[in-house]
GROMACS .gro file of C-alpha atoms in nm:
model
  153
    1MET     CA    1  -4.863  12.305  -5.668
    2SER     CA    2  -4.735  11.945  -5.636
    3HIS     CA    3  -4.517  11.973  -5.946
    4HIS     CA    4  -4.345  12.302  -5.803
    5PHE     CA    5  -4.319  12.140  -5.447
    6ALA     CA    6  -4.138  11.823  -5.602
    7LEU     CA    7  -3.895  12.041  -5.805
    8ARG     CA    8  -3.790  12.233  -5.488
    9LEU     CA    9  -3.716  11.905  -5.306
   10ASN     CA   10  -3.376  11.898  -5.487
   11GLY     CA   11  -3.308  12.266  -5.429
   12PRO     CA   12  -3.108  12.433  -5.153
   13GLY     CA   13  -3.246  12.405  -4.802
   14PRO     CA   14  -3.342  12.104  -4.590
   15THR     CA   15  -3.377  11.764  -4.759
   16LEU     CA   16  -3.688  11.594  -4.748
   17LYS     CA   17  -3.763  11.250  -4.911
   18ILE     CA   18  -4.091  11.232  -5.081
   19ARG     CA   19  -4.169  10.892  -5.218
   20GLY     CA   20  -4.461  10.988  -5.442
   21VAL     CA   21  -4.659  11.279  -5.583
   22ALA     CA   22  -5.013  11.238  -5.714
   23MET     CA   23  -5.116  11.504  -5.978
   24ILE     CA   24  -5.493  11.475  -5.985
   25HIS     CA   25  -5.642  11.665  -6.268
   26PRO     CA   26  -5.346  11.892  -6.291
   27TYR     CA   27  -5.415  12.250  -6.387
   28PHE     CA   28  -5.131  12.307  -6.637
   29TRP     CA   29  -5.184  12.553  -6.921
   30GLY     CA   30  -5.001  12.767  -7.188
   31LYS     CA   31  -5.048  13.039  -7.443
   32ASP     CA   32  -5.015  12.809  -7.751
   33PRO     CA   33  -5.311  12.563  -7.785
   34ILE     CA   34  -5.246  12.189  -7.794
   35GLY     CA   35  -5.485  11.889  -7.835
   36ALA     CA   36  -5.846  11.968  -7.770
   37GLU     CA   37  -5.763  12.332  -7.710
   38VAL     CA   38  -5.701  12.389  -8.072
   39ASP     CA   39  -6.069  12.302  -8.159
   40ASP     CA   40  -6.232  12.439  -7.846
   41GLY     CA   41  -6.164  12.812  -7.870
   42PHE     CA   42  -6.431  12.883  -7.625
   43ARG     CA   43  -6.303  12.681  -7.333
   44LYS     CA   44  -5.935  12.771  -7.429
   45ALA     CA   45  -6.044  13.153  -7.389
   46MET     CA   46  -6.226  13.090  -7.063
   47VAL     CA   47  -5.927  12.911  -6.903
   48ASP     CA   48  -5.702  13.184  -7.037
   49ASN     CA   49  -5.922  13.453  -6.881
   50TRP     CA   50  -5.949  13.266  -6.553
   51TRP     CA   51  -5.572  13.240  -6.514
   52LEU     CA   52  -5.503  13.611  -6.607
   53PHE     CA   53  -5.771  13.706  -6.346
   54VAL     CA   54  -5.611  13.474  -6.085
   55CYS     CA   55  -5.249  13.536  -6.144
   56PRO     CA   56  -5.213  13.861  -6.343
   57SER     CA   57  -4.836  13.858  -6.449
   58GLU     CA   58  -4.661  13.977  -6.751
   59LYS     CA   59  -4.598  13.621  -6.840
   60GLY     CA   60  -4.962  13.552  -6.898
   61CYS     CA   61  -5.056  13.186  -6.949
   62ASP     CA   62  -4.685  13.101  -7.013
   63ASP     CA   63  -4.607  13.192  -6.642
   64PRO     CA   64  -4.425  12.878  -6.499
   65LEU     CA   65  -4.683  12.865  -6.230
   66ILE     CA   66  -4.922  12.713  -6.475
   67ASN     CA   67  -4.692  12.620  -6.768
   68PRO     CA   68  -4.424  12.383  -6.644
   69PHE     CA   69  -4.265  12.357  -6.979
   70VAL     CA   70  -4.144  12.714  -6.998
   71GLU     CA   71  -3.914  12.605  -6.700
   72GLU     CA   72  -3.732  12.363  -6.921
   73GLU     CA   73  -3.596  12.662  -7.099
   74ALA     CA   74  -3.478  12.814  -6.781
   75GLY     CA   75  -3.278  12.513  -6.701
   76SER     CA   76  -3.498  12.348  -6.430
   77GLY     CA   77  -3.654  12.060  -6.622
   78LEU     CA   78  -3.860  11.780  -6.503
   79GLN     CA   79  -3.562  11.549  -6.460
   80LYS     CA   80  -3.502  11.740  -6.131
   81LEU     CA   81  -3.818  11.633  -5.963
   82GLY     CA   82  -3.734  11.543  -5.608
   83CYS     CA   83  -3.957  11.228  -5.561
   84GLU     CA   84  -3.935  10.856  -5.658
   85ARG     CA   85  -4.281  10.824  -5.818
   86VAL     CA   86  -4.539  11.032  -5.976
   87ILE     CA   87  -4.899  10.949  -6.097
   88VAL     CA   88  -5.077  11.184  -6.331
   89VAL     CA   89  -5.463  11.140  -6.334
   90VAL     CA   90  -5.675  11.322  -6.594
   91ALA     CA   91  -6.046  11.321  -6.713
   92GLY     CA   92  -6.109  11.235  -7.069
   93ASP     CA   93  -6.347  11.527  -7.131
   94ASP     CA   94  -6.133  11.789  -6.931
   95ILE     CA   95  -5.983  12.066  -7.148
   96LEU     CA   96  -5.681  12.046  -6.924
   97LYS     CA   97  -5.629  11.681  -7.005
   98ASP     CA   98  -5.381  11.727  -7.300
   99ARG     CA   99  -5.157  11.924  -7.065
  100GLY     CA  100  -5.155  11.650  -6.806
  101ARG     CA  101  -5.073  11.379  -7.075
  102LEU     CA  102  -4.786  11.616  -7.212
  103TYR     CA  103  -4.673  11.652  -6.856
  104TYR     CA  104  -4.651  11.268  -6.815
  105GLU     CA  105  -4.493  11.214  -7.162
  106LYS     CA  106  -4.226  11.484  -7.102
  107LEU     CA  107  -4.173  11.351  -6.746
  108VAL     CA  108  -4.098  11.006  -6.883
  109GLY     CA  109  -3.868  11.127  -7.161
  110SER     CA  110  -3.683  11.375  -6.931
  111GLY     CA  111  -3.428  11.143  -6.787
  112TRP     CA  112  -3.585  11.157  -6.457
  113LYS     CA  113  -3.506  10.837  -6.260
  114GLY     CA  114  -3.852  10.777  -6.098
  115LYS     CA  115  -4.141  10.565  -6.193
  116ALA     CA  116  -4.431  10.748  -6.360
  117GLU     CA  117  -4.797  10.622  -6.398
  118TYR     CA  118  -5.082  10.774  -6.597
  119LEU     CA  119  -5.460  10.730  -6.559
  120GLU     CA  120  -5.717  10.877  -6.796
  121THR     CA  121  -6.086  10.842  -6.724
  122GLU     CA  122  -6.297  10.854  -7.041
  123GLY     CA  123  -6.618  11.038  -7.047
  124LYS     CA  124  -6.563  11.258  -6.737
  125ASP     CA  125  -6.469  11.608  -6.691
  126HIS     CA  126  -6.246  11.799  -6.449
  127VAL     CA  127  -6.271  11.695  -6.073
  128PHE     CA  128  -6.568  11.470  -6.150
  129HIS     CA  129  -6.446  11.244  -5.858
  130ILE     CA  130  -6.554  11.533  -5.610
  131ILE     CA  131  -6.866  11.600  -5.773
  132GLU     CA  132  -6.973  11.237  -5.817
  133PRO     CA  133  -6.752  11.053  -5.556
  134ASP     CA  134  -6.987  10.731  -5.571
  135CYS     CA  135  -6.975  10.687  -5.941
  136GLU     CA  136  -6.801  10.388  -6.080
  137GLU     CA  137  -6.510  10.597  -6.250
  138ALA     CA  138  -6.462  10.776  -5.926
  139LYS     CA  139  -6.413  10.448  -5.737
  140ILE     CA  140  -6.161  10.332  -6.008
  141VAL     CA  141  -5.969  10.650  -5.950
  142PHE     CA  142  -5.974  10.614  -5.576
  143LYS     CA  143  -5.870  10.245  -5.600
  144ARG     CA  144  -5.585  10.329  -5.817
  145LEU     CA  145  -5.461  10.620  -5.607
  146GLY     CA  146  -5.491  10.392  -5.302
  147ALA     CA  147  -5.259  10.148  -5.475
  148PHE     CA  148  -5.026  10.418  -5.569
  149PHE     CA  149  -5.009  10.555  -5.207
  150ASN     CA  150  -4.965  10.203  -5.062
  151ASP     CA  151  -4.697  10.078  -5.291
  152ASP     CA  152  -4.402   9.986  -5.090
  153SER     CA  153  -4.160   9.908  -5.407
   0.00000   0.00000   0.00000
C-alpha cells in the first residue's frame, strides 16, 4: 500500500509532502518466480493462491497491486515515488524477501532522486517482529526504523 500511496503523491490532485516511506516486509509478488521462489514451489503456489483468492483479477499475480514492476511497462516507474526517503525491511527466511530486495535495487537504479535504505534480518520469517517483538532481531528492526523516522536530513 505504501508503494502505491507514494506513487500517487506525484499525481494529479492535492500536493502532499511525505518525507519517508517504510516498507516493512513488503508483500510484492509476480507470476514468474525469482530467488527462493524458484526452488520453493510449495510456498510459491501458496502465495499465488492467496493472492488469487484475495484479489481475483484477470491479471493474476502480475496485477500492479502486488507486482510493482509491471507498472514500469505502463510508464509509471519507481522514479516517480513522491517521497524523499524509503526504507525496505525484509526477513531473510521470508519467501517475499527477494521481491523486497528487487524493489530496493530497482528503486536505487530507477533515477529516483531520494535516499533508499535496505535492512534484511537473517534467520527470521515474515512479520516476525509482530510475533516476537521482544527478540533481539525485532529490537534491531525497531531501532533502525526509529532512526529512519527521526532522521532530519
